[in-house]
């Protein structure tokens, strides 16, 4: 028996759920930059089974898809190894689902899957949603009881680790719990947001903060997900940091960190890290134009964070940003070094750093001038005892 036949025989011994979980795990490792010998052949076989549409990303089966539906707005493709507040990796859903079905609620999960499949066959969408909602409530209650003690938490973590080596999978379980608890409130909050925010000016910032204040009072643990919904409307994404800088006493990093929505800065860094991962993949596949656009966005974000928050470089945020930019610089350097020194490379062009142009420098002076006026006015109001 040759290796291909042995591989096929091994895969067929696994349950469909286990094969799907294996595919997600191999894809996660690949996205993390870990090369597994023979992985491409296994992925090809498993994708032929589970991805009839040729998709390169995991998609849940019907029962799990209905269960995870409330998470859809917060799912991201890829395999980030950073916290990603307010977002959940799609790649972790398969191992989480397998953990739920095998360890957390095996009997109820089996009944749920049968009920869902029966109603899907009967083409009864309302009943499908009702069954999914009931099972979500059951999972939430069991998770709350399980995670209420250190022993239960550690046991859950160990069980989940049997299905994935992802460092963020258990965090995604707790995130799932927060989303399912606040599902209705998040839907109502989402409906109140503008469809798109291309210019996040003072007026819009004030209105969004008012919505966030109301949401935070009743669902503080789900706040990062409300912020993710806001970020999905804002272009470019780094503008969300205004939710922290606008109400701050000054533009200093310490004052910004003291605001209720300071987490948006860390979230912006999470997204910057996502761009780093995307850049690495684009470079690996020689997608130079995509790499150029990603790098331009990365440089713009780096600049915006530094210019809008005073003392950013010396803050914890600044340390993380520097680590990210060092890793990105290493990727770019490795790419550029593949070409002779007398051959210019698009990724080495200074034009990608738009803030180094005359227009960029004028924008910098305008921002700093406006910040100085605002900080001065705030100081005067403080002295006068007014708000």
XYZ file of C-alpha atoms in Angstrom:
387
model
C 0.000 0.000 0.000
C 1.497 3.364 -1.030
C 1.511 6.529 1.101
C -1.542 8.018 -0.622
C -3.615 4.908 0.045
C -2.407 4.811 3.645
C -3.376 8.449 4.046
C -6.841 7.847 2.591
C -7.369 4.856 4.856
C -6.306 6.842 7.914
C -8.638 9.749 7.094
C -11.611 7.452 6.537
C -11.160 5.985 10.015
C -11.877 9.425 11.464
C -15.410 10.707 11.954
C -16.561 13.470 9.545
C -16.428 15.928 12.438
C -12.842 14.886 13.246
C -11.810 15.229 9.601
C -13.324 18.702 9.473
C -11.517 19.595 12.706
C -8.242 18.276 11.271
C -8.655 20.453 8.187
C -9.246 23.563 10.317
C -6.201 22.796 12.443
C -3.902 22.254 9.439
C -5.105 25.522 7.905
C -4.552 27.322 11.196
C -0.966 26.054 11.406
C -0.306 27.098 7.824
C -1.591 30.605 8.486
C 0.679 30.789 11.529
C 3.641 30.053 9.244
C 4.150 26.459 10.421
C 4.894 24.083 7.550
C 3.811 20.476 8.084
C 5.269 17.837 5.724
C 2.482 16.313 3.643
C -0.025 18.884 4.873
C -0.922 20.124 1.390
C -2.007 16.634 0.255
C -4.154 16.122 3.346
C -5.739 19.564 2.991
C -6.507 18.911 -0.684
C -8.312 15.660 0.173
C -10.263 17.193 3.030
C -11.221 20.313 1.073
C -12.572 18.091 -1.699
C -14.845 16.537 0.933
C -15.917 19.592 2.918
C -15.518 22.508 0.492
C -17.572 21.625 -2.551
C -17.501 25.308 -3.509
C -13.699 25.386 -3.448
C -13.594 27.686 -0.403
C -10.254 28.017 1.361
C -11.869 28.880 4.696
C -13.763 26.680 7.117
C -17.545 26.820 6.909
C -19.729 25.227 9.531
C -22.124 22.366 8.877
C -25.855 23.165 9.113
C -26.448 22.377 12.833
C -23.334 24.217 13.989
C -23.931 27.061 11.529
C -27.314 27.796 13.076
C -25.841 27.547 16.560
C -22.986 29.946 15.765
C -25.171 32.371 13.765
C -25.126 35.129 16.452
C -21.308 35.180 16.143
C -21.251 35.797 12.408
C -20.652 39.572 12.571
C -17.630 39.009 14.797
C -15.917 36.177 12.931
C -12.599 36.689 11.198
C -10.759 34.389 8.831
C -7.183 33.491 9.548
C -5.372 32.280 12.620
C -4.338 35.247 14.776
C -2.250 34.505 17.850
C -3.069 37.867 19.439
C -6.055 38.562 21.737
C -8.389 40.133 19.114
C -10.828 41.700 21.546
C -14.347 41.715 20.161
C -13.635 39.180 17.415
C -13.573 35.383 17.133
C -11.483 33.288 14.772
C -13.600 31.250 12.376
C -10.974 28.504 12.504
C -11.737 27.782 16.157
C -15.435 27.106 15.604
C -14.944 23.531 14.401
C -12.901 22.403 17.442
C -15.270 24.298 19.758
C -18.242 22.557 18.177
C -16.578 19.163 18.476
C -15.831 19.897 22.142
C -19.475 20.839 22.737
C -20.731 17.681 21.014
C -18.295 15.247 22.599
C -17.601 16.639 26.057
C -19.802 19.539 27.118
C -23.320 18.371 26.143
C -23.041 15.134 24.134
C -26.627 13.899 24.584
C -28.289 17.293 24.118
C -26.034 18.032 21.137
C -27.029 14.778 19.479
C -30.721 15.598 20.004
C -30.169 19.129 18.733
C -28.436 17.952 15.548
C -31.250 15.509 14.778
C -33.931 18.138 15.442
C -32.186 20.724 13.263
C -31.666 18.299 10.395
C -35.322 17.207 10.567
C -36.574 20.792 10.385
C -34.138 21.724 7.622
C -35.425 18.760 5.616
C -38.994 19.869 6.349
C -38.056 23.392 5.203
C -39.283 25.002 8.417
C -36.871 27.918 9.018
C -38.758 29.396 11.973
C -38.577 26.116 13.861
C -34.883 25.812 12.986
C -34.158 29.203 14.555
C -36.239 28.322 17.616
C -34.371 25.025 18.142
C -31.008 26.770 17.732
C -32.000 29.472 20.233
C -33.038 26.902 22.835
C -29.761 25.009 22.460
C -27.773 28.257 22.733
C -29.454 28.939 26.090
C -28.574 25.434 27.307
C -24.933 25.828 26.270
C -24.715 29.225 27.975
C -26.042 27.790 31.266
C -23.662 24.831 31.192
C -20.712 27.059 30.313
C -21.547 29.440 33.149
C -21.590 26.554 35.614
C -18.441 24.985 34.150
C -16.424 28.191 34.191
C -17.630 29.247 37.644
C -14.766 27.405 39.350
C -11.021 27.221 38.634
C -11.273 23.420 38.467
C -14.075 23.527 35.908
C -12.251 26.129 33.855
C -9.043 24.114 33.815
C -10.920 20.947 32.878
C -12.667 22.715 29.997
C -9.385 24.161 28.794
C -7.734 20.719 28.839
C -10.629 19.065 27.002
C -10.671 21.750 24.302
C -6.906 21.388 23.842
C -7.542 17.830 22.609
C -9.125 19.278 19.472
C -6.817 22.198 18.689
C -3.440 23.611 19.611
C -4.672 27.169 19.118
C -3.672 29.466 21.973
C -6.805 31.578 21.457
C -9.439 28.819 21.270
C -10.374 28.897 24.955
C -10.587 32.705 24.867
C -12.943 32.315 21.920
C -15.179 30.116 24.083
C -15.514 32.879 26.674
C -16.105 35.409 23.891
C -18.835 33.169 22.485
C -20.442 33.103 25.921
C -20.488 36.927 26.096
C -22.009 37.239 22.603
C -24.724 34.656 23.238
C -25.663 36.355 26.511
C -25.960 39.772 24.861
C -27.270 38.619 21.485
C -30.489 40.695 21.453
C -28.779 43.811 22.832
C -26.005 43.584 20.218
C -28.576 43.247 17.423
C -30.451 46.341 18.636
C -27.194 48.284 19.018
C -26.126 47.276 15.522
C -29.425 48.480 14.050
C -28.856 51.966 15.506
C -25.471 52.441 13.817
C -25.021 54.298 10.517
C -24.447 52.012 7.543
C -21.033 53.562 6.858
C -18.795 56.125 8.566
C -16.116 57.431 6.217
C -15.389 60.578 8.213
C -15.453 59.992 11.948
C -15.792 63.644 12.964
C -16.606 65.063 16.393
C -20.368 64.973 15.873
C -20.404 61.305 14.906
C -17.990 60.401 17.696
C -20.259 62.019 20.304
C -23.325 60.176 18.983
C -21.563 56.809 18.929
C -20.210 57.336 22.452
C -23.761 58.017 23.678
C -24.908 54.692 22.181
C -21.922 52.898 23.698
C -22.544 54.450 27.132
C -26.084 53.045 27.162
C -24.939 49.623 25.981
C -22.044 49.449 28.461
C -24.330 49.963 31.462
C -26.239 46.742 30.857
C -23.671 44.578 29.010
C -20.130 45.590 30.054
C -18.573 42.224 29.147
C -19.933 42.457 25.601
C -18.583 45.994 25.063
C -15.676 44.884 22.797
C -18.233 43.359 20.420
C -20.229 46.584 20.296
C -16.964 48.359 19.464
C -16.312 45.791 16.724
C -19.685 46.669 15.191
C -18.671 50.334 15.220
C -15.278 49.537 13.700
C -16.957 47.631 10.870
C -18.568 50.915 9.791
C -15.478 53.131 10.112
C -13.009 53.527 7.240
C -10.063 53.520 7.738
C -10.295 51.400 10.886
C -7.739 53.403 12.897
C -10.251 56.267 13.160
C -11.990 54.309 15.932
C -9.249 55.489 18.308
C -11.156 58.785 18.431
C -13.599 57.045 20.761
C -10.739 57.130 23.274
C -8.978 60.367 22.334
C -12.111 62.539 22.080
C -13.244 62.203 25.728
C -9.683 62.121 27.134
C -8.512 64.975 29.380
C -5.582 65.450 26.994
C -3.953 63.603 24.118
C -1.326 62.023 26.387
C -1.193 58.233 26.332
C -1.942 58.087 30.063
C -5.112 60.196 29.746
C -6.300 58.260 26.700
C -5.726 54.967 28.551
C -7.967 56.231 31.384
C -11.039 56.635 29.161
C -13.872 54.047 29.080
C -13.124 53.079 25.485
C -9.329 52.920 25.579
C -9.557 49.306 24.421
C -10.105 50.586 20.866
C -6.380 51.377 20.680
C -5.483 47.756 21.425
C -8.138 46.692 18.936
C -6.517 48.884 16.285
C -3.207 47.163 17.022
C -4.956 43.792 16.680
C -6.091 44.773 13.214
C -2.611 45.972 12.396
C -1.346 42.536 13.411
C -3.947 41.006 11.086
C -2.473 43.081 8.269
C 0.976 41.759 9.174
C -0.258 38.178 8.810
C -1.970 39.048 5.526
C 1.231 40.682 4.273
C 3.268 37.581 5.067
C 0.839 35.395 3.146
C 0.688 37.814 0.198
C 4.484 37.901 -0.013
C 4.677 34.109 0.174
C 2.402 33.917 -2.885
C 4.184 36.770 -4.749
C 1.137 39.049 -4.680
C 3.095 42.259 -4.870
C 0.228 44.684 -5.513
C -1.770 43.305 -2.597
C 1.387 43.561 -0.470
C 1.808 47.181 -1.520
C -1.753 48.091 -0.504
C -1.392 46.288 2.824
C 1.894 48.017 3.538
C 0.429 51.428 2.731
C -2.418 50.787 5.169
C 0.045 49.591 7.814
C 2.198 52.726 7.500
C -0.871 54.991 7.619
C -2.099 53.286 10.786
C 1.318 53.491 12.446
C 1.505 57.194 11.676
C -2.051 57.943 12.836
C -1.537 56.256 16.199
C 1.695 58.081 16.864
C 0.447 61.501 15.837
C -2.935 61.354 17.582
C -1.702 60.101 20.960
C 1.151 62.017 22.610
C 3.901 59.865 24.104
C 2.578 56.829 22.268
C 6.057 55.375 21.693
C 6.715 55.136 25.443
C 3.395 53.466 26.295
C 2.581 49.744 26.346
C 0.735 50.333 23.099
C 3.865 51.873 21.631
C 5.996 48.899 22.651
C 3.608 46.531 20.917
C 3.461 48.757 17.832
C 7.254 48.778 17.597
C 7.352 44.995 17.813
C 4.818 44.771 15.008
C 6.660 47.256 12.826
C 9.969 45.432 13.401
C 8.346 42.180 12.246
C 6.839 43.931 9.226
C 10.174 45.561 8.381
C 11.807 42.127 8.455
C 9.219 40.801 5.987
C 9.749 43.738 3.643
C 13.529 43.541 3.929
C 13.500 39.838 3.075
C 11.337 40.518 0.030
C 13.373 43.476 -1.235
C 16.686 41.636 -0.721
C 15.624 39.027 -3.284
C 16.297 41.587 -5.999
C 19.588 43.239 -7.052
C 20.359 46.507 -5.268
C 20.198 48.449 -8.538
C 16.627 47.259 -9.149
C 14.018 49.298 -7.317
C 11.290 47.361 -5.512
C 7.801 48.773 -5.093
C 7.732 47.790 -1.419
C 10.842 49.827 -0.776
C 9.335 53.038 -2.186
C 9.082 56.022 0.177
C 5.784 56.892 -1.507
C 4.100 54.171 0.528
C 4.592 56.406 3.563
C 2.195 59.143 2.475
C 2.891 61.186 5.616
C 6.425 61.815 4.362
C 5.024 63.820 1.448
C 4.366 67.573 1.614
C 0.617 66.971 1.940
C 1.210 64.517 4.758
C 3.420 66.970 6.659
C 0.829 69.724 6.281
C -1.838 67.369 7.640
C 0.431 66.621 10.596
C 0.801 70.342 11.374
C -2.969 70.822 11.076
C -3.650 67.956 13.476
C -1.111 69.177 15.985
C -2.428 72.734 15.752
C -5.983 71.600 16.356
C -4.902 69.389 19.260
C -3.041 72.280 20.856
C -6.141 74.492 20.674
C -8.389 71.755 22.080
C -5.967 70.914 24.904
C -5.656 74.581 25.754
C -9.418 75.036 25.856
C -9.776 71.951 28.039
C -7.188 73.338 30.466
C -9.027 76.664 30.680
C -12.344 74.893 31.361
C -10.672 72.853 34.078
C -9.311 75.974 35.769
C -12.716 77.647 35.606
C -14.375 74.521 37.012
C -16.633 74.075 33.972
C -17.072 71.033 31.706
